[in-house]
Amino acid sequence: MSTVMATNKQSSLPLCEKVPAKSTLHRAFYLIILFLLISLLVYRVSSLRSHGGIPWLLALLCESHFTLAWIWSTSTKWKPIDCVTYPDRLLQRVNDLPSVDMFVTTADAELEPPIITVNTVLSLLAVDYPANKLACYVSDDGCSPVTFFALLQASKFANLWVPFCKKYHIQVRAPFHYFSNQSYASQKGSPEFLKDWQQMKDDYELLSRKIEDAARKGVDLTGEFAPFSKTERRNHPTIIKVIWENEKGSVDGVPHLVYISREKRPKHPHNYKAGAMNVLTRVSGLMTNAPFMLNMDCDFYTNNPQVVLHAMCLLLGSRSERDSGFVQFPQKFHDGIKDDPLGNQLVVLQRYLSRGATAVQGPFYGGTGCFHRRKIIYGSSPDGSLLSEDLAQEKLEKGFGDSKKLCESAAWCLLGSRSESNNPSSILSSMEAAYTVAGCVYEHGTSWGSEVGWVYGSVTEDVQTGLSIHSRGWRSVLLDLDPPAFLGSAPSNAPASFTQQKRWAIGLLEILLSKRSPLITMLTQKLQLRACFLYMWLLSWGYRCVPELCYTVLPAYCIISNTRFLPKVEEPAALIHPALFILYNICTLREFIEAGQSVKAWWNNQKMGRIYPTCSWLFAFLTVMLKLLGITETVFEVTRKDSSSGDENTDEGEVTDAGSFTFDESVNFIAGTTVVLLQLASLSIGFVRLLRKQEHAVDGQGLGEVLCSVLILLHYSPFLKGLFGKEKYGIPSATVYKSLALTLLFVSALVQSS
């Protein structure tokens, strides 16, 4: 009797729980800062007549945006929630776990070396989940024979690596990271383990050498590699290869591994990563048609082997499917440089904003480390509006294309079935249909990229697709595990980080200016108000360069033109700016310390929080404006990935450069250099005026403007150092000359007008 009661009690326990986090003190800071911001705006408006002028009006407009952005972020961070999952309960309660299709995307074998992709794939193949319920699909948008060769070799190694990981319960299942830490070998200790460990290490080093040799010498394009002959990166036919098939359906074996390089032709738009994801979705829908999908960037490996079980706790254990449309894991980095010198690790943003978003409609889709319900990607709504007449063959073909097999698998998925009965006995039997749906003309006249699949129209297809899902009424969940679910690679130098930031800002502004803007979908669809605030805060990255740059230039403008944008010292309102400065810095510093970050990391993020908007985001804004005018088109720029396979293999120069602020001749560095030169010029002019003891200078030029100019120089200290640096640590002379010309033009215009 007691056994039955215990079993009943166990079955009644939840698979997941949402636990509110304490945030009373943070809320107090948020409200006080908001009160001060509103007070400042009221003062600005009420004193327009007495203090009117360009500086005052610009300050009002900029501070209005800052206040709005603060409202958006505060609304999202107001009630942070942590999700707790119980995979042990899942295993006891669910006898037949659902299938999961795992997608890995890579686009350039030079910028994203195949050894990185191989480690990601190996970590996925070795997760703690029945192998017959998993399939891994790799999209190679670079159509690289070296990438295919690397995966072929990896599949052979996987037959050794996967059993080794599961036999000894290895925690870290990306070989490069596992073997780079010698302490892992001493944790087990038994002679048998040490022998197997050394053998696996030798086998992995052999695998790495083979891939390096192939990258250096090339691959013989015969036999299995013949399809790669006479191909170009942007002009080639579809290539699909089943590298490994779990034919016997072994639970403890190696999951399916499929290589896909979709067809590309110069005159057909390929829609960047979104297009690749849609091909993966269609091909996997024919071969395995799992009800759940995990997508990964090639440089993010699985760090927690139970990650699929944790995700299933939310996807299967929520009160309704509506509450867990997709499960997003935070992006964390195995190579994160100490103190985050480039401000690109997003630790605090994910801790506070994403956790707070879970209490609203859920976090935005981050592009990697995310589990989706396939039927949601297929356009399903929480109310099941696609489950009646829309499943007619004619409508399915209009939405999904003229592949009858794909329409059949889509209908099965939209009905919500997790049965395997519609899957072919062998994935090879779907090859002919797979080639059809991977063609570059297959999507013409269908709903792919609009109502079905990943959404087109932005280089940040992840955010746009997540917005589309939320607009249909679905919710999402953030799940932060310990140890982290996935670990990736962050840009380790300034040029790469600036390129990444520019791409993000371009994509976000494209969304904001499109018909899918959250302001529109909130009114016409089911996007909630506070979810709209979250998206507006995020999408404002695209145009935030305008108020940020204006506010950055204002102190110099006022010093040179002998005007002011700050209240006079004798006015009570003069206390607002210092109070805001102090409270904001205390608030943000507290957030960083609570997140386990150092004071130096906080300061580095404060600096980069000023630099990125006025540099990378500025040129992103100009790029989108030129696109709207029909002058140029946006280009997807792939961020270079670090290919080091372990600490012992890392070049000494790379270690020295990691985190250092280096420069190149990119236009991204012109604005930052100009800001520094402009502040130096304004301070010099102010100093000369002070020496001359001109009466109008003392009366018009405020101490506050001078202090602001000095503070800006502190924030732009990497550029200030770059003016005196050498080689890649110095700003290129061409950039300095361009910035100097812009500075002289600005100063001369102000001097003449005054």
Short mmCIF file of N, CA and C in Angstrom, two decimals, residues 484-627:
data_model
loop_
_atom_site.label_atom_id
_atom_site.label_comp_id
_atom_site.label_asym_id
_atom_site.label_seq_id
_atom_site.Cartn_x
_atom_site.Cartn_y
_atom_site.Cartn_z
N PRO A 484 26.17 24.88 -17.17
CA PRO A 484 25.45 25.46 -18.31
C PRO A 484 25.14 24.42 -19.39
N ALA A 485 24.01 24.59 -20.04
CA ALA A 485 23.58 23.64 -21.07
C ALA A 485 24.53 23.63 -22.26
N PHE A 486 24.88 24.82 -22.72
CA PHE A 486 25.74 24.95 -23.90
C PHE A 486 26.80 26.01 -23.62
N LEU A 487 27.95 25.82 -24.23
CA LEU A 487 29.01 26.82 -24.15
C LEU A 487 29.50 27.11 -25.57
N GLY A 488 29.71 28.38 -25.83
CA GLY A 488 30.11 28.77 -27.17
C GLY A 488 31.37 29.60 -27.18
N SER A 489 31.62 30.22 -28.32
CA SER A 489 32.81 31.02 -28.52
C SER A 489 32.42 32.47 -28.76
N ALA A 490 32.96 33.38 -27.96
CA ALA A 490 32.69 34.80 -28.12
C ALA A 490 33.83 35.44 -28.92
N PRO A 491 33.54 36.46 -29.73
CA PRO A 491 34.62 37.16 -30.44
C PRO A 491 35.69 37.62 -29.46
N SER A 492 36.94 37.37 -29.81
CA SER A 492 38.04 37.64 -28.87
C SER A 492 38.82 38.90 -29.23
N ASN A 493 38.40 39.62 -30.27
CA ASN A 493 39.09 40.86 -30.62
C ASN A 493 38.06 41.89 -31.07
N ALA A 494 38.46 43.14 -31.07
CA ALA A 494 37.53 44.23 -31.35
C ALA A 494 36.95 44.18 -32.76
N PRO A 495 37.75 43.96 -33.82
CA PRO A 495 37.14 43.93 -35.16
C PRO A 495 36.04 42.89 -35.31
N ALA A 496 36.26 41.67 -34.78
CA ALA A 496 35.24 40.63 -34.87
C ALA A 496 34.00 41.00 -34.06
N SER A 497 34.21 41.56 -32.88
CA SER A 497 33.09 41.93 -32.03
C SER A 497 32.29 43.08 -32.66
N PHE A 498 32.99 44.04 -33.27
CA PHE A 498 32.31 45.15 -33.93
C PHE A 498 31.49 44.66 -35.12
N THR A 499 32.03 43.69 -35.86
CA THR A 499 31.30 43.12 -36.99
C THR A 499 30.02 42.44 -36.52
N GLN A 500 30.12 41.68 -35.43
CA GLN A 500 28.96 41.00 -34.87
C GLN A 500 27.90 42.01 -34.42
N GLN A 501 28.34 43.04 -33.72
CA GLN A 501 27.40 44.06 -33.24
C GLN A 501 26.72 44.80 -34.40
N LYS A 502 27.47 45.04 -35.45
CA LYS A 502 26.90 45.71 -36.63
C LYS A 502 25.83 44.83 -37.27
N ARG A 503 26.11 43.53 -37.40
CA ARG A 503 25.13 42.62 -37.99
C ARG A 503 23.86 42.57 -37.16
N TRP A 504 24.02 42.49 -35.84
CA TRP A 504 22.84 42.46 -34.97
C TRP A 504 22.00 43.72 -35.13
N ALA A 505 22.66 44.88 -35.12
CA ALA A 505 21.93 46.15 -35.19
C ALA A 505 21.23 46.29 -36.53
N ILE A 506 21.86 45.85 -37.62
CA ILE A 506 21.21 45.89 -38.94
C ILE A 506 19.92 45.07 -38.91
N GLY A 507 20.04 43.84 -38.44
CA GLY A 507 18.87 42.96 -38.42
C GLY A 507 17.75 43.48 -37.54
N LEU A 508 18.09 44.02 -36.38
CA LEU A 508 17.07 44.51 -35.45
C LEU A 508 16.34 45.73 -36.02
N LEU A 509 17.08 46.60 -36.71
CA LEU A 509 16.43 47.76 -37.30
C LEU A 509 15.56 47.35 -38.48
N GLU A 510 15.99 46.34 -39.22
CA GLU A 510 15.17 45.82 -40.32
C GLU A 510 13.82 45.33 -39.80
N ILE A 511 13.83 44.67 -38.65
CA ILE A 511 12.58 44.18 -38.06
C ILE A 511 11.70 45.34 -37.61
N LEU A 512 12.31 46.31 -36.95
CA LEU A 512 11.55 47.44 -36.42
C LEU A 512 10.84 48.21 -37.52
N LEU A 513 11.47 48.30 -38.69
CA LEU A 513 10.91 49.08 -39.79
C LEU A 513 10.05 48.24 -40.73
N SER A 514 9.84 46.97 -40.40
CA SER A 514 9.06 46.08 -41.26
C SER A 514 7.60 46.01 -40.79
N LYS A 515 6.80 45.30 -41.54
CA LYS A 515 5.39 45.11 -41.17
C LYS A 515 5.25 44.17 -39.98
N ARG A 516 6.34 43.52 -39.58
CA ARG A 516 6.32 42.63 -38.42
C ARG A 516 6.81 43.33 -37.15
N SER A 517 6.88 44.64 -37.19
CA SER A 517 7.29 45.41 -36.02
C SER A 517 6.40 45.08 -34.83
N PRO A 518 6.97 44.98 -33.63
CA PRO A 518 6.14 44.67 -32.46
C PRO A 518 5.05 45.69 -32.20
N LEU A 519 5.25 46.93 -32.62
CA LEU A 519 4.21 47.94 -32.45
C LEU A 519 2.98 47.58 -33.28
N ILE A 520 3.21 46.93 -34.41
CA ILE A 520 2.09 46.54 -35.28
C ILE A 520 1.47 45.23 -34.80
N THR A 521 2.32 44.24 -34.50
CA THR A 521 1.78 42.93 -34.11
C THR A 521 1.09 42.98 -32.75
N MET A 522 1.46 43.95 -31.90
CA MET A 522 0.76 44.10 -30.62
C MET A 522 -0.70 44.52 -30.86
N LEU A 523 -0.91 45.33 -31.89
CA LEU A 523 -2.25 45.84 -32.18
C LEU A 523 -3.06 44.87 -33.03
N THR A 524 -2.39 44.14 -33.91
CA THR A 524 -3.11 43.31 -34.87
C THR A 524 -3.09 41.82 -34.52
N GLN A 525 -2.17 41.40 -33.64
CA GLN A 525 -2.09 39.98 -33.31
C GLN A 525 -2.13 39.80 -31.78
N LYS A 526 -1.38 38.83 -31.26
CA LYS A 526 -1.53 38.47 -29.85
C LYS A 526 -0.27 38.74 -29.03
N LEU A 527 0.54 39.67 -29.47
CA LEU A 527 1.72 40.06 -28.70
C LEU A 527 1.29 40.93 -27.53
N GLN A 528 1.67 40.55 -26.32
CA GLN A 528 1.27 41.29 -25.13
C GLN A 528 2.04 42.60 -25.02
N LEU A 529 1.48 43.54 -24.25
CA LEU A 529 2.07 44.88 -24.13
C LEU A 529 3.50 44.81 -23.58
N ARG A 530 3.69 44.08 -22.48
CA ARG A 530 5.04 44.03 -21.88
C ARG A 530 6.01 43.25 -22.76
N ALA A 531 5.50 42.28 -23.52
CA ALA A 531 6.36 41.60 -24.49
C ALA A 531 6.77 42.57 -25.59
N CYS A 532 5.85 43.44 -25.96
CA CYS A 532 6.17 44.49 -26.94
C CYS A 532 7.27 45.40 -26.40
N PHE A 533 7.20 45.73 -25.11
CA PHE A 533 8.24 46.55 -24.48
C PHE A 533 9.60 45.87 -24.58
N LEU A 534 9.63 44.55 -24.33
CA LEU A 534 10.89 43.81 -24.43
C LEU A 534 11.46 43.91 -25.84
N TYR A 535 10.62 43.67 -26.82
CA TYR A 535 11.10 43.72 -28.20
C TYR A 535 11.49 45.14 -28.61
N MET A 536 10.77 46.14 -28.13
CA MET A 536 11.12 47.52 -28.47
C MET A 536 12.48 47.89 -27.87
N TRP A 537 12.72 47.43 -26.65
CA TRP A 537 14.04 47.69 -26.05
C TRP A 537 15.14 47.04 -26.88
N LEU A 538 14.92 45.82 -27.31
CA LEU A 538 15.92 45.10 -28.09
C LEU A 538 16.09 45.72 -29.48
N LEU A 539 14.98 45.98 -30.15
CA LEU A 539 15.06 46.51 -31.52
C LEU A 539 15.57 47.94 -31.55
N SER A 540 15.48 48.65 -30.43
CA SER A 540 15.98 50.03 -30.40
C SER A 540 17.50 50.08 -30.57
N TRP A 541 18.17 48.93 -30.44
CA TRP A 541 19.60 48.90 -30.73
C TRP A 541 19.86 49.42 -32.14
N GLY A 542 18.91 49.21 -33.03
CA GLY A 542 19.11 49.59 -34.41
C GLY A 542 19.17 51.09 -34.64
N TYR A 543 18.47 51.88 -33.83
CA TYR A 543 18.48 53.33 -34.02
C TYR A 543 19.05 54.08 -32.80
N ARG A 544 19.46 53.33 -31.77
CA ARG A 544 19.95 53.99 -30.56
C ARG A 544 21.21 54.80 -30.81
N CYS A 545 21.86 54.55 -31.92
CA CYS A 545 23.07 55.31 -32.24
C CYS A 545 22.78 56.80 -32.36
N VAL A 546 21.55 57.14 -32.79
CA VAL A 546 21.23 58.55 -33.01
C VAL A 546 21.21 59.33 -31.68
N PRO A 547 20.38 58.93 -30.69
CA PRO A 547 20.44 59.67 -29.42
C PRO A 547 21.77 59.51 -28.69
N GLU A 548 22.40 58.33 -28.79
CA GLU A 548 23.68 58.12 -28.12
C GLU A 548 24.75 59.04 -28.70
N LEU A 549 24.82 59.13 -30.01
CA LEU A 549 25.84 59.97 -30.64
C LEU A 549 25.57 61.44 -30.36
N CYS A 550 24.31 61.85 -30.44
CA CYS A 550 23.98 63.25 -30.14
C CYS A 550 24.36 63.62 -28.72
N TYR A 551 24.04 62.71 -27.78
CA TYR A 551 24.33 63.01 -26.37
C TYR A 551 25.84 63.00 -26.11
N THR A 552 26.55 62.19 -26.88
CA THR A 552 28.01 62.12 -26.73
C THR A 552 28.68 63.38 -27.27
N VAL A 553 28.11 63.94 -28.32
CA VAL A 553 28.70 65.12 -28.96
C VAL A 553 28.29 66.41 -28.24
N LEU A 554 27.17 66.37 -27.51
CA LEU A 554 26.63 67.59 -26.88
C LEU A 554 27.65 68.34 -26.01
N PRO A 555 28.39 67.68 -25.11
CA PRO A 555 29.35 68.44 -24.29
C PRO A 555 30.37 69.20 -25.13
N ALA A 556 30.91 68.54 -26.14
CA ALA A 556 31.88 69.22 -27.01
C ALA A 556 31.23 70.38 -27.76
N TYR A 557 30.02 70.13 -28.23
CA TYR A 557 29.27 71.19 -28.94
C TYR A 557 29.11 72.41 -28.05
N CYS A 558 28.72 72.19 -26.81
CA CYS A 558 28.46 73.31 -25.89
C CYS A 558 29.74 74.05 -25.53
N ILE A 559 30.82 73.31 -25.32
CA ILE A 559 32.09 73.95 -24.97
C ILE A 559 32.58 74.82 -26.12
N ILE A 560 32.51 74.29 -27.34
CA ILE A 560 33.01 75.03 -28.51
C ILE A 560 32.11 76.22 -28.83
N SER A 561 30.80 76.02 -28.77
CA SER A 561 29.85 77.09 -29.13
C SER A 561 29.51 78.00 -27.97
N ASN A 562 30.11 77.70 -26.79
CA ASN A 562 29.90 78.54 -25.61
C ASN A 562 28.43 78.57 -25.19
N THR A 563 27.81 77.38 -25.20
CA THR A 563 26.43 77.24 -24.75
C THR A 563 26.40 76.16 -23.67
N ARG A 564 25.20 75.78 -23.23
CA ARG A 564 25.09 74.74 -22.22
C ARG A 564 23.85 73.87 -22.48
N PHE A 565 23.94 72.61 -22.03
CA PHE A 565 22.77 71.73 -22.09
C PHE A 565 22.41 71.20 -20.70
N LEU A 566 23.21 71.56 -19.69
CA LEU A 566 22.94 71.18 -18.31
C LEU A 566 22.40 72.38 -17.54
N PRO A 567 21.59 72.14 -16.52
CA PRO A 567 21.08 73.25 -15.70
C PRO A 567 22.22 74.01 -15.03
N LYS A 568 21.97 75.27 -14.73
CA LYS A 568 22.97 76.05 -14.00
C LYS A 568 23.11 75.53 -12.58
N VAL A 569 24.27 75.77 -12.01
CA VAL A 569 24.59 75.23 -10.68
C VAL A 569 23.60 75.72 -9.63
N GLU A 570 23.14 76.96 -9.76
CA GLU A 570 22.25 77.51 -8.74
C GLU A 570 20.83 76.98 -8.84
N GLU A 571 20.48 76.28 -9.90
CA GLU A 571 19.14 75.73 -10.06
C GLU A 571 19.01 74.41 -9.33
N PRO A 572 17.86 74.15 -8.67
CA PRO A 572 17.66 72.85 -7.99
C PRO A 572 17.77 71.67 -8.95
N ALA A 573 17.39 71.87 -10.21
CA ALA A 573 17.45 70.79 -11.20
C ALA A 573 18.88 70.34 -11.49
N ALA A 574 19.84 71.12 -11.07
CA ALA A 574 21.24 70.75 -11.31
C ALA A 574 21.61 69.47 -10.57
N LEU A 575 20.81 69.09 -9.57
CA LEU A 575 21.10 67.86 -8.81
C LEU A 575 20.62 66.59 -9.51
N ILE A 576 19.76 66.75 -10.53
CA ILE A 576 19.16 65.57 -11.16
C ILE A 576 20.21 64.73 -11.88
N HIS A 577 21.03 65.35 -12.69
CA HIS A 577 22.03 64.60 -13.45
C HIS A 577 23.03 63.87 -12.54
N PRO A 578 23.61 64.54 -11.53
CA PRO A 578 24.51 63.81 -10.63
C PRO A 578 23.81 62.66 -9.91
N ALA A 579 22.54 62.88 -9.50
CA ALA A 579 21.81 61.81 -8.81
C ALA A 579 21.58 60.63 -9.74
N LEU A 580 21.20 60.93 -10.98
CA LEU A 580 21.01 59.85 -11.95
C LEU A 580 22.31 59.10 -12.20
N PHE A 581 23.39 59.84 -12.34
CA PHE A 581 24.69 59.23 -12.60
C PHE A 581 25.08 58.28 -11.47
N ILE A 582 24.92 58.74 -10.24
CA ILE A 582 25.32 57.93 -9.08
C ILE A 582 24.42 56.71 -8.91
N LEU A 583 23.12 56.91 -8.96
CA LEU A 583 22.19 55.80 -8.74
C LEU A 583 22.27 54.76 -9.86
N TYR A 584 22.39 55.24 -11.10
CA TYR A 584 22.48 54.29 -12.22
C TYR A 584 23.72 53.42 -12.09
N ASN A 585 24.82 54.03 -11.74
CA ASN A 585 26.06 53.26 -11.62
C ASN A 585 26.03 52.30 -10.43
N ILE A 586 25.41 52.73 -9.33
CA ILE A 586 25.27 51.81 -8.19
C ILE A 586 24.38 50.63 -8.57
N CYS A 587 23.29 50.93 -9.26
CA CYS A 587 22.33 49.88 -9.67
C CYS A 587 22.99 48.87 -10.60
N THR A 588 23.66 49.35 -11.63
CA THR A 588 24.29 48.44 -12.58
C THR A 588 25.46 47.69 -11.96
N LEU A 589 26.22 48.37 -11.10
CA LEU A 589 27.34 47.69 -10.43
C LEU A 589 26.82 46.57 -9.54
N ARG A 590 25.73 46.82 -8.86
CA ARG A 590 25.14 45.79 -8.00
C ARG A 590 24.69 44.58 -8.83
N GLU A 591 24.12 44.84 -9.99
CA GLU A 591 23.70 43.74 -10.86
C GLU A 591 24.90 42.90 -11.29
N PHE A 592 25.99 43.54 -11.61
CA PHE A 592 27.18 42.81 -12.04
C PHE A 592 27.76 41.98 -10.91
N ILE A 593 27.82 42.56 -9.73
CA ILE A 593 28.39 41.82 -8.59
C ILE A 593 27.51 40.63 -8.24
N GLU A 594 26.18 40.81 -8.26
CA GLU A 594 25.27 39.70 -7.98
C GLU A 594 25.39 38.59 -9.03
N ALA A 595 25.76 38.97 -10.24
CA ALA A 595 25.92 37.98 -11.31
C ALA A 595 27.30 37.33 -11.29
N GLY A 596 28.10 37.64 -10.27
CA GLY A 596 29.41 37.04 -10.14
C GLY A 596 30.49 37.71 -10.97
N GLN A 597 30.21 38.92 -11.44
CA GLN A 597 31.19 39.64 -12.24
C GLN A 597 32.00 40.61 -11.38
N SER A 598 33.15 41.00 -11.88
CA SER A 598 34.04 41.89 -11.15
C SER A 598 33.70 43.36 -11.44
N VAL A 599 34.27 44.24 -10.62
CA VAL A 599 34.08 45.68 -10.85
C VAL A 599 34.68 46.07 -12.20
N LYS A 600 35.81 45.45 -12.54
CA LYS A 600 36.44 45.75 -13.83
C LYS A 600 35.55 45.32 -14.99
N ALA A 601 34.88 44.17 -14.84
CA ALA A 601 33.94 43.72 -15.88
C ALA A 601 32.80 44.72 -16.03
N TRP A 602 32.33 45.24 -14.90
CA TRP A 602 31.27 46.27 -14.94
C TRP A 602 31.76 47.49 -15.72
N TRP A 603 32.97 47.95 -15.41
CA TRP A 603 33.49 49.14 -16.07
C TRP A 603 33.71 48.89 -17.57
N ASN A 604 34.21 47.71 -17.91
CA ASN A 604 34.40 47.37 -19.33
C ASN A 604 33.07 47.38 -20.08
N ASN A 605 32.03 46.88 -19.45
CA ASN A 605 30.71 46.87 -20.10
C ASN A 605 30.13 48.27 -20.19
N GLN A 606 30.42 49.11 -19.21
CA GLN A 606 29.98 50.50 -19.30
C GLN A 606 30.63 51.20 -20.48
N LYS A 607 31.93 50.95 -20.66
CA LYS A 607 32.64 51.56 -21.79
C LYS A 607 32.08 51.08 -23.12
N MET A 608 31.97 49.77 -23.26
CA MET A 608 31.50 49.23 -24.54
C MET A 608 30.03 49.55 -24.78
N GLY A 609 29.29 49.78 -23.70
CA GLY A 609 27.90 50.19 -23.84
C GLY A 609 27.76 51.57 -24.46
N ARG A 610 28.82 52.37 -24.38
CA ARG A 610 28.84 53.68 -25.06
C ARG A 610 29.48 53.57 -26.44
N ILE A 611 30.46 52.69 -26.57
CA ILE A 611 31.23 52.61 -27.83
C ILE A 611 30.44 51.93 -28.93
N TYR A 612 29.82 50.77 -28.64
CA TYR A 612 29.10 50.04 -29.69
C TYR A 612 28.01 50.88 -30.36
N PRO A 613 27.15 51.58 -29.59
CA PRO A 613 26.09 52.35 -30.26
C PRO A 613 26.62 53.42 -31.21
N THR A 614 27.72 54.09 -30.84
CA THR A 614 28.21 55.19 -31.67
C THR A 614 29.18 54.72 -32.75
N CYS A 615 29.50 53.44 -32.78
CA CYS A 615 30.43 52.92 -33.79
C CYS A 615 29.72 51.89 -34.68
N SER A 616 29.63 50.65 -34.21
CA SER A 616 29.03 49.58 -35.01
C SER A 616 27.57 49.88 -35.34
N TRP A 617 26.80 50.28 -34.34
CA TRP A 617 25.37 50.49 -34.55
C TRP A 617 25.13 51.69 -35.47
N LEU A 618 26.02 52.66 -35.43
CA LEU A 618 25.87 53.83 -36.30
C LEU A 618 25.95 53.42 -37.77
N PHE A 619 26.94 52.61 -38.11
CA PHE A 619 27.08 52.20 -39.51
C PHE A 619 26.02 51.17 -39.88
N ALA A 620 25.50 50.45 -38.91
CA ALA A 620 24.36 49.58 -39.17
C ALA A 620 23.14 50.43 -39.55
N PHE A 621 22.94 51.51 -38.81
CA PHE A 621 21.83 52.42 -39.08
C PHE A 621 21.95 53.01 -40.49
N LEU A 622 23.14 53.45 -40.84
CA LEU A 622 23.35 54.03 -42.17
C LEU A 622 23.14 52.98 -43.26
N THR A 623 23.55 51.74 -42.99
CA THR A 623 23.37 50.66 -43.97
C THR A 623 21.90 50.42 -44.25
N VAL A 624 21.09 50.39 -43.21
CA VAL A 624 19.65 50.16 -43.38
C VAL A 624 19.00 51.34 -44.09
N MET A 625 19.43 52.56 -43.76
CA MET A 625 18.87 53.73 -44.44
C MET A 625 19.17 53.68 -45.94
N LEU A 626 20.39 53.28 -46.29
CA LEU A 626 20.76 53.16 -47.71
C LEU A 626 19.96 52.05 -48.38
N LYS A 627 19.67 50.98 -47.62
CA LYS A 627 18.85 49.90 -48.17
C LYS A 627 17.44 50.40 -48.45
#
